[in-house]
PDB file of C-alpha atoms in Angstrom:
ATOM      1  CA  MET A   1      13.983   1.468 103.145  1.00 89.00           C
ATOM      2  CA  ASN A   2      13.215   1.416  99.985  1.00 91.00           C
ATOM      3  CA  TRP A   3      13.162   5.287  99.430  1.00 92.00           C
ATOM      4  CA  ILE A   4      16.801   4.900 100.676  1.00 96.00           C
ATOM      5  CA  ILE A   5      17.848   2.180  97.943  1.00 97.00           C
ATOM      6  CA  LEU A   6      15.696   5.015  95.390  1.00 97.00           C
ATOM      7  CA  ILE A   7      17.811   7.564  96.748  1.00 96.00           C
ATOM      8  CA  VAL A   8      21.262   5.517  96.403  1.00 97.00           C
ATOM      9  CA  ALA A   9      20.259   3.842  92.726  1.00 98.00           C
ATOM     10  CA  GLY A  10      19.718   8.144  91.702  1.00 97.00           C
ATOM     11  CA  LEU A  11      23.004   8.975  92.745  1.00 97.00           C
ATOM     12  CA  PHE A  12      24.756   5.641  90.256  1.00 98.00           C
ATOM     13  CA  GLU A  13      22.257   7.232  87.678  1.00 97.00           C
ATOM     14  CA  VAL A  14      25.020  10.704  88.732  1.00 97.00           C
ATOM     15  CA  GLY A  15      27.334   8.161  88.260  1.00 96.00           C
ATOM     16  CA  PHE A  16      26.783   6.742  85.106  1.00 95.00           C
ATOM     17  CA  ALA A  17      25.629  10.593  83.433  1.00 94.00           C
ATOM     18  CA  SER A  18      29.335  11.830  84.584  1.00 94.00           C
ATOM     19  CA  CYS A  19      30.811   8.869  83.508  1.00 95.00           C
ATOM     20  CA  LEU A  20      29.433   9.043  80.115  1.00 92.00           C
ATOM     21  CA  GLY A  21      30.928  12.780  80.127  1.00 87.00           C
ATOM     22  CA  LYS A  22      33.853  11.920  80.827  1.00 91.00           C
ATOM     23  CA  VAL A  23      34.082   8.937  78.362  1.00 93.00           C
ATOM     24  CA  ARG A  24      33.274  11.742  75.519  1.00 89.00           C
ATOM     25  CA  GLU A  25      36.709  13.200  76.692  1.00 89.00           C
ATOM     26  CA  THR A  26      38.794  10.875  76.880  1.00 92.00           C
ATOM     27  CA  SER A  27      40.346   8.375  74.710  1.00 93.00           C
ATOM     28  CA  GLY A  28      42.234   5.173  75.103  1.00 95.00           C
ATOM     29  CA  THR A  29      43.033   3.272  78.286  1.00 96.00           C
ATOM     30  CA  GLU A  30      41.325   6.500  79.886  1.00 96.00           C
ATOM     31  CA  MET A  31      38.469   6.260  78.181  1.00 96.00           C
ATOM     32  CA  TYR A  32      37.521   2.057  78.991  1.00 97.00           C
ATOM     33  CA  TRP A  33      37.936   2.830  82.603  1.00 97.00           C
ATOM     34  CA  TRP A  34      35.224   5.735  82.278  1.00 96.00           C
ATOM     35  CA  PHE A  35      33.099   3.452  80.330  1.00 97.00           C
ATOM     36  CA  THR A  36      33.429   0.677  82.745  1.00 97.00           C
ATOM     37  CA  GLY A  37      32.303   3.180  85.651  1.00 97.00           C
ATOM     38  CA  PHE A  38      29.408   3.319  83.263  1.00 97.00           C
ATOM     39  CA  ILE A  39      28.175  -0.068  82.578  1.00 97.00           C
ATOM     40  CA  ILE A  40      28.674  -0.652  86.264  1.00 98.00           C
ATOM     41  CA  SER A  41      27.084   2.282  87.491  1.00 98.00           C
ATOM     42  CA  LEU A  42      24.005   1.743  84.919  1.00 97.00           C
ATOM     43  CA  VAL A  43      23.680  -1.908  86.642  1.00 98.00           C
ATOM     44  CA  VAL A  44      23.689  -1.118  90.164  1.00 98.00           C
ATOM     45  CA  SER A  45      21.054   2.233  89.491  1.00 98.00           C
ATOM     46  CA  MET A  46      18.509  -0.538  87.115  1.00 98.00           C
ATOM     47  CA  ALA A  47      19.145  -3.190  90.017  1.00 98.00           C
ATOM     48  CA  LEU A  48      18.169  -1.143  92.977  1.00 98.00           C
ATOM     49  CA  LEU A  49      15.461   1.286  90.967  1.00 97.00           C
ATOM     50  CA  LEU A  50      13.982  -2.347  90.549  1.00 97.00           C
ATOM     51  CA  LYS A  51      14.202  -3.338  94.019  1.00 97.00           C
ATOM     52  CA  ALA A  52      12.983   0.103  95.226  1.00 96.00           C
ATOM     53  CA  THR A  53       9.898  -0.462  92.774  1.00 96.00           C
ATOM     54  CA  GLN A  54       8.854  -3.544  94.178  1.00 95.00           C
ATOM     55  CA  THR A  55       6.607  -1.945  97.219  1.00 92.00           C
ATOM     56  CA  LEU A  56       6.833   2.086  95.588  1.00 92.00           C
ATOM     57  CA  PRO A  57       4.688   2.696  93.114  1.00 92.00           C
ATOM     58  CA  ILE A  58       5.973   3.024  89.547  1.00 94.00           C
ATOM     59  CA  GLY A  59       5.781   6.089  88.101  1.00 90.00           C
ATOM     60  CA  THR A  60       6.579   8.097  91.449  1.00 90.00           C
ATOM     61  CA  ALA A  61       9.711   5.935  91.784  1.00 94.00           C
ATOM     62  CA  TYR A  62      10.694   6.880  88.003  1.00 94.00           C
ATOM     63  CA  ALA A  63      10.104  10.613  88.739  1.00 91.00           C
ATOM     64  CA  VAL A  64      12.480  10.132  91.939  1.00 92.00           C
ATOM     65  CA  TRP A  65      14.618   8.322  89.894  1.00 96.00           C
ATOM     66  CA  THR A  66      14.696  10.550  87.106  1.00 94.00           C
ATOM     67  CA  GLY A  67      15.111  13.942  89.610  1.00 93.00           C
ATOM     68  CA  ILE A  68      17.886  12.867  91.339  1.00 94.00           C
ATOM     69  CA  GLY A  69      19.776  12.023  88.801  1.00 95.00           C
ATOM     70  CA  ALA A  70      18.929  14.998  86.842  1.00 93.00           C
ATOM     71  CA  VAL A  71      19.667  17.536  89.338  1.00 94.00           C
ATOM     72  CA  GLY A  72      22.939  15.194  90.467  1.00 95.00           C
ATOM     73  CA  THR A  73      24.062  15.458  87.058  1.00 94.00           C
ATOM     74  CA  VAL A  74      23.460  19.351  86.640  1.00 94.00           C
ATOM     75  CA  LEU A  75      25.331  19.493  89.888  1.00 93.00           C
ATOM     76  CA  VAL A  76      28.241  17.597  88.992  1.00 93.00           C
ATOM     77  CA  GLY A  77      28.611  19.706  85.642  1.00 92.00           C
ATOM     78  CA  ILE A  78      28.657  22.611  87.534  1.00 93.00           C
ATOM     79  CA  LEU A  79      30.901  21.411  89.780  1.00 93.00           C
ATOM     80  CA  VAL A  80      33.364  19.416  88.089  1.00 89.00           C
ATOM     81  CA  PHE A  81      32.484  20.007  84.766  1.00 87.00           C
ATOM     82  CA  LYS A  82      32.237  23.796  84.502  1.00 90.00           C
ATOM     83  CA  ASP A  83      29.058  24.031  82.915  1.00 91.00           C
ATOM     84  CA  PRO A  84      27.740  27.167  82.456  1.00 94.00           C
ATOM     85  CA  VAL A  85      25.853  28.486  86.181  1.00 96.00           C
ATOM     86  CA  SER A  86      22.718  30.799  85.525  1.00 95.00           C
ATOM     87  CA  PHE A  87      19.708  32.041  87.233  1.00 96.00           C
ATOM     88  CA  TRP A  88      16.786  30.263  85.670  1.00 95.00           C
ATOM     89  CA  ARG A  89      19.170  26.757  85.510  1.00 94.00           C
ATOM     90  CA  ILE A  90      19.360  26.928  89.664  1.00 94.00           C
ATOM     91  CA  PHE A  91      15.676  28.003  90.074  1.00 96.00           C
ATOM     92  CA  PHE A  92      14.754  24.968  87.745  1.00 94.00           C
ATOM     93  CA  ILE A  93      16.664  22.668  89.494  1.00 94.00           C
ATOM     94  CA  THR A  94      15.600  23.798  92.903  1.00 94.00           C
ATOM     95  CA  THR A  95      11.794  23.756  91.806  1.00 95.00           C
ATOM     96  CA  LEU A  96      12.751  19.676  90.897  1.00 92.00           C
ATOM     97  CA  ILE A  97      13.822  19.187  94.194  1.00 92.00           C
ATOM     98  CA  LEU A  98      10.816  20.432  95.574  1.00 94.00           C
ATOM     99  CA  SER A  99       8.721  18.206  93.033  1.00 91.00           C
ATOM    100  CA  ILE A 100      10.817  15.302  94.377  1.00 87.00           C
ATOM    101  CA  ALA A 101      10.744  15.896  98.051  1.00 88.00           C
ATOM    102  CA  GLY A 102       7.028  16.292  97.466  1.00 89.00           C
ATOM    103  CA  LEU A 103       6.025  13.247  95.601  1.00 86.00           C
ATOM    104  CA  LYS A 104       7.806  12.172  98.625  1.00 83.00           C
ATOM    105  CA  MET A 105       5.630  13.812 101.259  1.00 87.00           C
ATOM    106  CA  VAL A 106       2.261  12.176  99.546  1.00 87.00           C
ATOM    107  CA  SER A 107       3.097   8.593  98.545  1.00 78.00           C
ATOM    108  CA  GLN A 108       1.453   6.351 100.587  1.00 71.00           C
ATOM    109  CA  HIS A 109       4.588   4.379 100.776  1.00 56.00           C
TER     110      HIS A 109
END
């Protein structure tokens, strides 16, 4: 169950990083809405990470959390923000995904 909580925490990390990107691109009332989404996503992500680390090793949980956030943020950047796509970006994102799966497989919990 705590692995699911950790995955959801990582998805909220993608949310706060994406909201931060939109805050940078907008102004006025729209910027404040994105900033509110950033704060809410940040708080939820941290709370779920805290919950997951109650039973998972902190090093593993943090690595998986940041990995999910990094992979998800790159994908959102490519799909939503039209960030550049290259062989090496995809290659290293793939190795990061494999590393996250490897940490899950070798974890004792």
